Short mmCIF file of C-alpha atoms (C1' of nucleotides) and ligand atoms in Angstrom, two decimals:
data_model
loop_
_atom_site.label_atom_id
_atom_site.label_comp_id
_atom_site.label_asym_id
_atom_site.label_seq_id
_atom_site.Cartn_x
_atom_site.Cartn_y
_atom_site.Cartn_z
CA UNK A 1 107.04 112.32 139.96
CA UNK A 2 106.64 110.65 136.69
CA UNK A 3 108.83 109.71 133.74
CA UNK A 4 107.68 112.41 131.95
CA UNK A 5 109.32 115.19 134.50
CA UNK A 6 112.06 113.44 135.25
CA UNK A 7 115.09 114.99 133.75
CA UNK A 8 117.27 113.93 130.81
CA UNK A 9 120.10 112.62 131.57
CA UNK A 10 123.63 114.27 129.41
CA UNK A 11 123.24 111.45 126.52
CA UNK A 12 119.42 111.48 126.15
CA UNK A 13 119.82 115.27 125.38
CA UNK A 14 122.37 115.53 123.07
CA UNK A 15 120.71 112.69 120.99
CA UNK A 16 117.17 114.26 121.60
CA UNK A 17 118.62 117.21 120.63
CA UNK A 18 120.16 115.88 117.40
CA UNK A 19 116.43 113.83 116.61
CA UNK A 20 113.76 117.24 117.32
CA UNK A 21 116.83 119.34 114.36
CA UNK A 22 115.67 117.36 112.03
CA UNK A 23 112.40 117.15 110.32
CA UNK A 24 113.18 113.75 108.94
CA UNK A 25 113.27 110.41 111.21
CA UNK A 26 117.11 109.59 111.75
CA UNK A 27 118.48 106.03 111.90
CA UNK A 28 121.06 105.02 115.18
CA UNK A 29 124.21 104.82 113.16
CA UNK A 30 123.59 108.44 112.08
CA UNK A 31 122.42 109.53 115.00
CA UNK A 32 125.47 108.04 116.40
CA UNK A 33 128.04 109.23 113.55
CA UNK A 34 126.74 112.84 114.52
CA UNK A 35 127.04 112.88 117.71
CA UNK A 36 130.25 111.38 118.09
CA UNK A 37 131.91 114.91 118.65
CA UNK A 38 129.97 115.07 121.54
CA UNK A 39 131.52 112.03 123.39
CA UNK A 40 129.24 109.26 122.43
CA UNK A 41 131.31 106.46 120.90
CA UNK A 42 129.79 103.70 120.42
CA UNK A 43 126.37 102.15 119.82
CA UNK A 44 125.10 100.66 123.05
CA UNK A 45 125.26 104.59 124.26
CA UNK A 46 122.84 105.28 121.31
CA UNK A 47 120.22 102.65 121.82
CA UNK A 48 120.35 103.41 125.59
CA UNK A 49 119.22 106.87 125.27
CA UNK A 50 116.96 105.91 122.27
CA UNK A 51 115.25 103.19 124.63
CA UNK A 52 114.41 105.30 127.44
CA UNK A 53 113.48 108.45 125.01
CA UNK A 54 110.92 105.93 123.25
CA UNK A 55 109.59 104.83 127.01
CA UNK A 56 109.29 108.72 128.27
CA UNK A 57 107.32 109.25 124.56
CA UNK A 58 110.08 112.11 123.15
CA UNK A 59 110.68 110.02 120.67
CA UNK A 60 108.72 107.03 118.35
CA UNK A 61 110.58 104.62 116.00
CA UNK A 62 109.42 104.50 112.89
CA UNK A 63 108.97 100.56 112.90
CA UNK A 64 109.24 100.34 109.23
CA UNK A 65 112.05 102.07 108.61
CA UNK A 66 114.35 101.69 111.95
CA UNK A 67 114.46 104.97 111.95
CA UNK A 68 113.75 107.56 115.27
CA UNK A 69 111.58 110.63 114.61
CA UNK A 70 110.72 112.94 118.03
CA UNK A 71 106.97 113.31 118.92
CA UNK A 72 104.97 116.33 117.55
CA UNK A 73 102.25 115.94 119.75
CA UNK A 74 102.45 117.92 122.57
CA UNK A 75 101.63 115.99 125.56
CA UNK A 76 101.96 112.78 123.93
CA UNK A 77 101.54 110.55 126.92
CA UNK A 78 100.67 107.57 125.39
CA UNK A 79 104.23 106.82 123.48
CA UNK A 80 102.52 103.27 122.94
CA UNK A 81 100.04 104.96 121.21
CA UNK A 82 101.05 105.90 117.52
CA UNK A 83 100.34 106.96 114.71
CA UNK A 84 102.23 107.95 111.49
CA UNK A 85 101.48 108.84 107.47
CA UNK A 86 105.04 107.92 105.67
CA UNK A 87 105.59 108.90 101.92
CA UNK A 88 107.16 105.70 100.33
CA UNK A 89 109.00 108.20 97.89
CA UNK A 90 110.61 111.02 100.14
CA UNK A 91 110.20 108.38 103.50
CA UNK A 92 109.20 111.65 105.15
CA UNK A 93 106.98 110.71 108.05
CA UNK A 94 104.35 113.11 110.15
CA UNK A 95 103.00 112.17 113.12
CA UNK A 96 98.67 112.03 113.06
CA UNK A 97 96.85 114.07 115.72
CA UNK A 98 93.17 112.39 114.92
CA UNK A 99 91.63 111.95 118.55
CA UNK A 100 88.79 110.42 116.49
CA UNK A 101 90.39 107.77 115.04
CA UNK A 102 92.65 107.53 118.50
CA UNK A 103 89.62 106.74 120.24
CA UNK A 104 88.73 104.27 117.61
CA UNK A 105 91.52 102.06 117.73
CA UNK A 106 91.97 102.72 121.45
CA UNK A 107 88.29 101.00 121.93
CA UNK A 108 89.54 98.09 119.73
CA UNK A 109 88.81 94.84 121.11
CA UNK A 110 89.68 91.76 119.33
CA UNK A 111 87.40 88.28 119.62
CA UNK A 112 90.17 86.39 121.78
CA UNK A 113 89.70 88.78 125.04
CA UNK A 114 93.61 90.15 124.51
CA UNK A 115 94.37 92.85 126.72
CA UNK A 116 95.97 96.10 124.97
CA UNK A 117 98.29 98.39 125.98
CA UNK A 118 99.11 100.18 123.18
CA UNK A 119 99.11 99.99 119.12
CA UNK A 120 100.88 101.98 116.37
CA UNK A 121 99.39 102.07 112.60
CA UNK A 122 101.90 103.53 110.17
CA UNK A 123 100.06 104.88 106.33
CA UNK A 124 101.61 104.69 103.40
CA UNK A 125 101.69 106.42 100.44
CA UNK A 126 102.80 109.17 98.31
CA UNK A 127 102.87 112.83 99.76
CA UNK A 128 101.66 116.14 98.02
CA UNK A 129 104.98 116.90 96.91
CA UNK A 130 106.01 113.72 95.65
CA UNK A 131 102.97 113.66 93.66
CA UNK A 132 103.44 116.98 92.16
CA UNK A 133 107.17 116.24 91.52
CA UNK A 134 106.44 112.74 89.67
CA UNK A 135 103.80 114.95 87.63
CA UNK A 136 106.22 117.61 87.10
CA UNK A 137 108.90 114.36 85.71
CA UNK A 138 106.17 112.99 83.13
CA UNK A 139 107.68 112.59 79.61
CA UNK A 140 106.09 113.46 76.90
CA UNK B 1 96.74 86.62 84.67
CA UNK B 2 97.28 88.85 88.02
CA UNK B 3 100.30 88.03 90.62
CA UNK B 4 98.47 86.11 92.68
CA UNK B 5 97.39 83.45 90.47
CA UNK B 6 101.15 82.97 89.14
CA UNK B 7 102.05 79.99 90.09
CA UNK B 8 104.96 79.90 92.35
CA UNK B 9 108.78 79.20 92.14
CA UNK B 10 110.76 76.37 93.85
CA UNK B 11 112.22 78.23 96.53
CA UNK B 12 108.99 80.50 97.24
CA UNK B 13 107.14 77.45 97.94
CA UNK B 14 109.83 75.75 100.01
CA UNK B 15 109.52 78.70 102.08
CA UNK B 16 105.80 79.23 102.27
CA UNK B 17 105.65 75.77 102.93
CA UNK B 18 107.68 76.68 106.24
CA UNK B 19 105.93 79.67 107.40
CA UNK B 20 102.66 78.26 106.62
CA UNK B 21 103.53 75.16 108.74
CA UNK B 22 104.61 77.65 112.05
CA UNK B 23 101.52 79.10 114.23
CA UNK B 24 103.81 82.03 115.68
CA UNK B 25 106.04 84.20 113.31
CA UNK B 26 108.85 83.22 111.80
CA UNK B 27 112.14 85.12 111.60
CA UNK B 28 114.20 84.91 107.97
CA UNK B 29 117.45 83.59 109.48
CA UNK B 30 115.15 80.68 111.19
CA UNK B 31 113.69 80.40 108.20
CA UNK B 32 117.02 79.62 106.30
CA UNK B 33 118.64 77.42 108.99
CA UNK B 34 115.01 74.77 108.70
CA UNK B 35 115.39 75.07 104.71
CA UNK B 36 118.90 74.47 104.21
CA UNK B 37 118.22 70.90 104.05
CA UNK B 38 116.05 71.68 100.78
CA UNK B 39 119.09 73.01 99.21
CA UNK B 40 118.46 76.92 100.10
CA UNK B 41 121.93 78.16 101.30
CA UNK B 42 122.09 81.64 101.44
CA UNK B 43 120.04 84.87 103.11
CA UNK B 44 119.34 86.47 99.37
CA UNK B 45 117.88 83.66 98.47
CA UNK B 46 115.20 83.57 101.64
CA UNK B 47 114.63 87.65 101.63
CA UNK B 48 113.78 87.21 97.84
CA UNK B 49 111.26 84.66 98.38
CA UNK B 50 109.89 86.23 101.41
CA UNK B 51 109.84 89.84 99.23
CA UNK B 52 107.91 88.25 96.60
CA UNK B 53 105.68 86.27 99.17
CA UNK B 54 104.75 89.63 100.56
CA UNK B 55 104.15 91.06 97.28
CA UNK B 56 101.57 88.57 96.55
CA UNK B 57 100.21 88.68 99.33
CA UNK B 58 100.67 85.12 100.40
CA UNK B 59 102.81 86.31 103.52
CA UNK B 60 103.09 89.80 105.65
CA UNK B 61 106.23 90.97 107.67
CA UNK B 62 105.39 91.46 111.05
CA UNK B 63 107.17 95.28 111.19
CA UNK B 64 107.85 95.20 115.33
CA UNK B 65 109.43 91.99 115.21
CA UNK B 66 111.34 91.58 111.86
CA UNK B 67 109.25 88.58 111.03
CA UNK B 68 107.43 87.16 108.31
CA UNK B 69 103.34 85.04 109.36
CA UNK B 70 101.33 83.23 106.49
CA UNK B 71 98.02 85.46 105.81
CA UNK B 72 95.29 83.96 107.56
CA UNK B 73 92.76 86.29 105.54
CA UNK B 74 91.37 84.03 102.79
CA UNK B 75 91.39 86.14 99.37
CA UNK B 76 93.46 88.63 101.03
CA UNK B 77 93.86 91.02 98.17
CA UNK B 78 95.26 93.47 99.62
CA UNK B 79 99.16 92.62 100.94
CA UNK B 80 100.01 96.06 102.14
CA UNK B 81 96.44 96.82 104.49
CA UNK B 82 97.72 95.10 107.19
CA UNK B 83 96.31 94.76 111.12
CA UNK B 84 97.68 92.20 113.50
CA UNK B 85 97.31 91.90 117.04
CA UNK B 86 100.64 90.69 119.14
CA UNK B 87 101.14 89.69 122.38
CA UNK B 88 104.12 91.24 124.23
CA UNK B 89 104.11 87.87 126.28
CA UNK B 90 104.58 85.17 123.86
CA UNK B 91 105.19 87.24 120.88
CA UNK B 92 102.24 85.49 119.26
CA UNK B 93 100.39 87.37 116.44
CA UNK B 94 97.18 87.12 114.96
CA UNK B 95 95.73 88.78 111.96
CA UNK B 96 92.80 90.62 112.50
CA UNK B 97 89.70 90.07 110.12
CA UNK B 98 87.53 93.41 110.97
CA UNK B 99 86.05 94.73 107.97
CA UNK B 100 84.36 97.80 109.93
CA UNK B 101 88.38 98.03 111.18
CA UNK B 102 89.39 98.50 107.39
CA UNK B 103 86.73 100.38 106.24
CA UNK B 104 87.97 103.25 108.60
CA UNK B 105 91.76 103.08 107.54
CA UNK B 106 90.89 102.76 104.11
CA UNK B 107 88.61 106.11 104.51
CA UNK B 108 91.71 107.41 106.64
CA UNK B 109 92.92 111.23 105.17
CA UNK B 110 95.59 113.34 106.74
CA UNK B 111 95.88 116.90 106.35
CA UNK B 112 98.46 117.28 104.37
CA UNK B 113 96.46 115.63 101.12
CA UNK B 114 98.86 112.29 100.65
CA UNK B 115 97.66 109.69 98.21
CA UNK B 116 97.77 106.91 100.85
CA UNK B 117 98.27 103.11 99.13
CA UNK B 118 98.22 100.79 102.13
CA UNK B 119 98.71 100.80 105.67
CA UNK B 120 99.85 98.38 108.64
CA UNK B 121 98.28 98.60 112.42
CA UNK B 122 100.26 96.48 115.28
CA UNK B 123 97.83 96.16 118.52
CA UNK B 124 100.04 95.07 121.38
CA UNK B 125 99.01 93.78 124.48
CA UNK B 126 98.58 90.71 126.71
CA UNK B 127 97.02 87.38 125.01
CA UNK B 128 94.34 85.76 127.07
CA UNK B 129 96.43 82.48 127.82
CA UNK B 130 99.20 84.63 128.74
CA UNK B 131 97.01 86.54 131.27
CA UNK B 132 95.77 83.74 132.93
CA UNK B 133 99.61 82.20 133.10
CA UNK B 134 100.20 85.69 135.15
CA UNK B 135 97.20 84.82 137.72
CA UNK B 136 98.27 81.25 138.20
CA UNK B 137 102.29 82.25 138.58
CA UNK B 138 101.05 85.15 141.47
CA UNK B 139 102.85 84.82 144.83
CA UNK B 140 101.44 85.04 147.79
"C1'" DA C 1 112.18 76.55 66.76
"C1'" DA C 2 115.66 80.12 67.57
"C1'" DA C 3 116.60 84.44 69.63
"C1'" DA C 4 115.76 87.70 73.02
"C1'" DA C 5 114.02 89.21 77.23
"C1'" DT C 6 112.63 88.28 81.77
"C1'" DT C 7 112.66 85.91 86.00
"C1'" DA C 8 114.68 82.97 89.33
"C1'" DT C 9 118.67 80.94 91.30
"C1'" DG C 10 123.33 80.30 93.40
"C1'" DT C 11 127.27 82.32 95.72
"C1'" DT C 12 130.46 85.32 98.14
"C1'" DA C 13 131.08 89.16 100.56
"C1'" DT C 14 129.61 92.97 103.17
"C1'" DA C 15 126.41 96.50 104.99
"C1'" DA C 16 123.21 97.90 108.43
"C1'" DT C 17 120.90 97.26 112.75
"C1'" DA C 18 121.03 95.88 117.54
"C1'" DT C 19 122.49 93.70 121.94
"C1'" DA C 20 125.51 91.06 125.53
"C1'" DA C 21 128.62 91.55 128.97
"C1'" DC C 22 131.30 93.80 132.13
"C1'" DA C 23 133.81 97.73 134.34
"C1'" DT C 24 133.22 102.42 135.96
"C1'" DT C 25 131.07 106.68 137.36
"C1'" DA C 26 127.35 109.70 138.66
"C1'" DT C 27 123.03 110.47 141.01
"C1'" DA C 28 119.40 109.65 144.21
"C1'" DT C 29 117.73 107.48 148.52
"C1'" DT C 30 118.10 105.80 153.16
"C1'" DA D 1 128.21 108.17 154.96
"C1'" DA D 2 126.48 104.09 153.27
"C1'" DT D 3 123.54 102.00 150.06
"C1'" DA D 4 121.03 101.53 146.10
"C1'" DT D 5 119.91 102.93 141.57
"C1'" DA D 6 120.68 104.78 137.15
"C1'" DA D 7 123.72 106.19 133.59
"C1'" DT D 8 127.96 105.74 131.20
"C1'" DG D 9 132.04 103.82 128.70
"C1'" DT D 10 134.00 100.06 126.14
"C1'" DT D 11 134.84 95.86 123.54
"C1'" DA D 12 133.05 92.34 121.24
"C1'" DT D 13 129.48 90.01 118.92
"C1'" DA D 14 124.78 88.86 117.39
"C1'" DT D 15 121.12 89.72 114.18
"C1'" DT D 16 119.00 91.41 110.07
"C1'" DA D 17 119.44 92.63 105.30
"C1'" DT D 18 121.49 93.79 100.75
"C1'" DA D 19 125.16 94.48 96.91
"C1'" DA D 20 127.21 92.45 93.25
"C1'" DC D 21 127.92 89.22 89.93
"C1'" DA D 22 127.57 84.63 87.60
"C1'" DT D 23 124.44 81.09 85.98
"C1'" DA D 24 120.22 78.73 84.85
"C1'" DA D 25 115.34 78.39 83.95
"C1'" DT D 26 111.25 80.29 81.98
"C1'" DT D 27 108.46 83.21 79.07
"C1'" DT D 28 107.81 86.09 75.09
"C1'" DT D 29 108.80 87.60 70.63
"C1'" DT D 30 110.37 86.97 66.12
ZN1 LIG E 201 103.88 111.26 119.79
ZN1 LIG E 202 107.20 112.49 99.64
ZN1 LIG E 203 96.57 88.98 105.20
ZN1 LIG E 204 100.68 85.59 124.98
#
DNA sequence: AAAAATTATGTTATAATATAACATTATATT
DNA sequence: AATATAATGTTATATTATAACATAATTTTT
């Protein structure tokens, strides 16, 4: 049985839960604030859960934002594997599905024989909407 | 006169100076306890100089590790298109010079039609001095 | 050169993010 | 049932980063 089938435990659920509502990544002091009617109190019971949500690959952390966002890809079972597109206006992030560019940076090898295990690339820029807002906001 | 040929400020050269001088990245509370002796006392003055350092350029910020590694790319123009291998080992990073590598991320387009402005890609994985420290330390 | 605007600095306090350490309870394995 | 493993609860603390405001240096404009 791997991690992937094993099930969650009460915590990892309630904060999964609380990560896959919202469309947005959520930071660990919100995620703990809202669960807090739920019985988690205190932050070591938030990073728990978060740790072993990132190892079973429900969940990624958005590295440049400590923030938590769950996986869209179904069958993600490479949770080492990552890839996001972040709008530096709205911070909303989506998760990339390109197996072309997957297998791209999967065959990466770099000149000082390092062994990889895993990578995660994170795009930024300015999303459709933000651009249409901002053009939308110009002054005249 | 662009930002990169403005010549630098007291502080952000006190600082370079340090992160230039380290091999491995450097984290900014590290940073401020070796330059206190040069009269820098306080965190907002470090993150300022390492924001601007970044903005030029002359530094990146290492996003897994919440540190800051000189640019090893000369003429590297382009502060926010980022790709750095670490090892999980001995947490030692390298920035990776692969212009087929950038080509492709800089060609990168999602789906959703965002105006993408930079980009940063962690490899992680096992250096090659690390690996063979693993062989020697084997028990039999 | 004087005035104004901009940039950098210094300082104190505090916010935000994350982990150490240890006691307890629940679950799985032998 | 005994043992081992994993998860939880709790308090305290470590680490990373910024807000806010006063001052000084530098650059630009007049
Ligand atoms: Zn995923
Ligand atoms: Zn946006
Ligand atoms: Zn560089
Ligand atoms: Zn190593």
């Amino acid at each position: 049985m791997d991690k992937k089938s094993k099930s969650l435990s009460k915590n990892q659920k309630i904060i999964l839960d609380f990560i896959q509502k919202n469309k947005k990544p959520v930071k660990a002091y919100s995620i703990l604030s809202n669960v807090q009617k739920k019985g988690i109190n205190a932050p070591p019971q938030v990073y728990r859960a978060l740790d072993r949500l990132i190892e079973i690959g429900k969940i990624h952390r958005v590295e440049s934002q400590n923030s938590f966002v769950a996986c869209k890809i179904s069958n993600c079972d490479t949770p080492h594997e990552t890839v996001f597109s972040i709008c530096n206006s709205c911070e909303i992030v989506s998760e990339i599905n390109d197996p072309k560019l997957f297998k791209h940076l999967k065959a990466f090898k770099d000149n000082d024989g390092t062994k990889f295990d895993g990578y995660n690339l994170e795009f930024f820029g300015t999303c459709k909407s933000c651009i249409n807002k901002q053009i939308e906001n110009i002054q005249y």
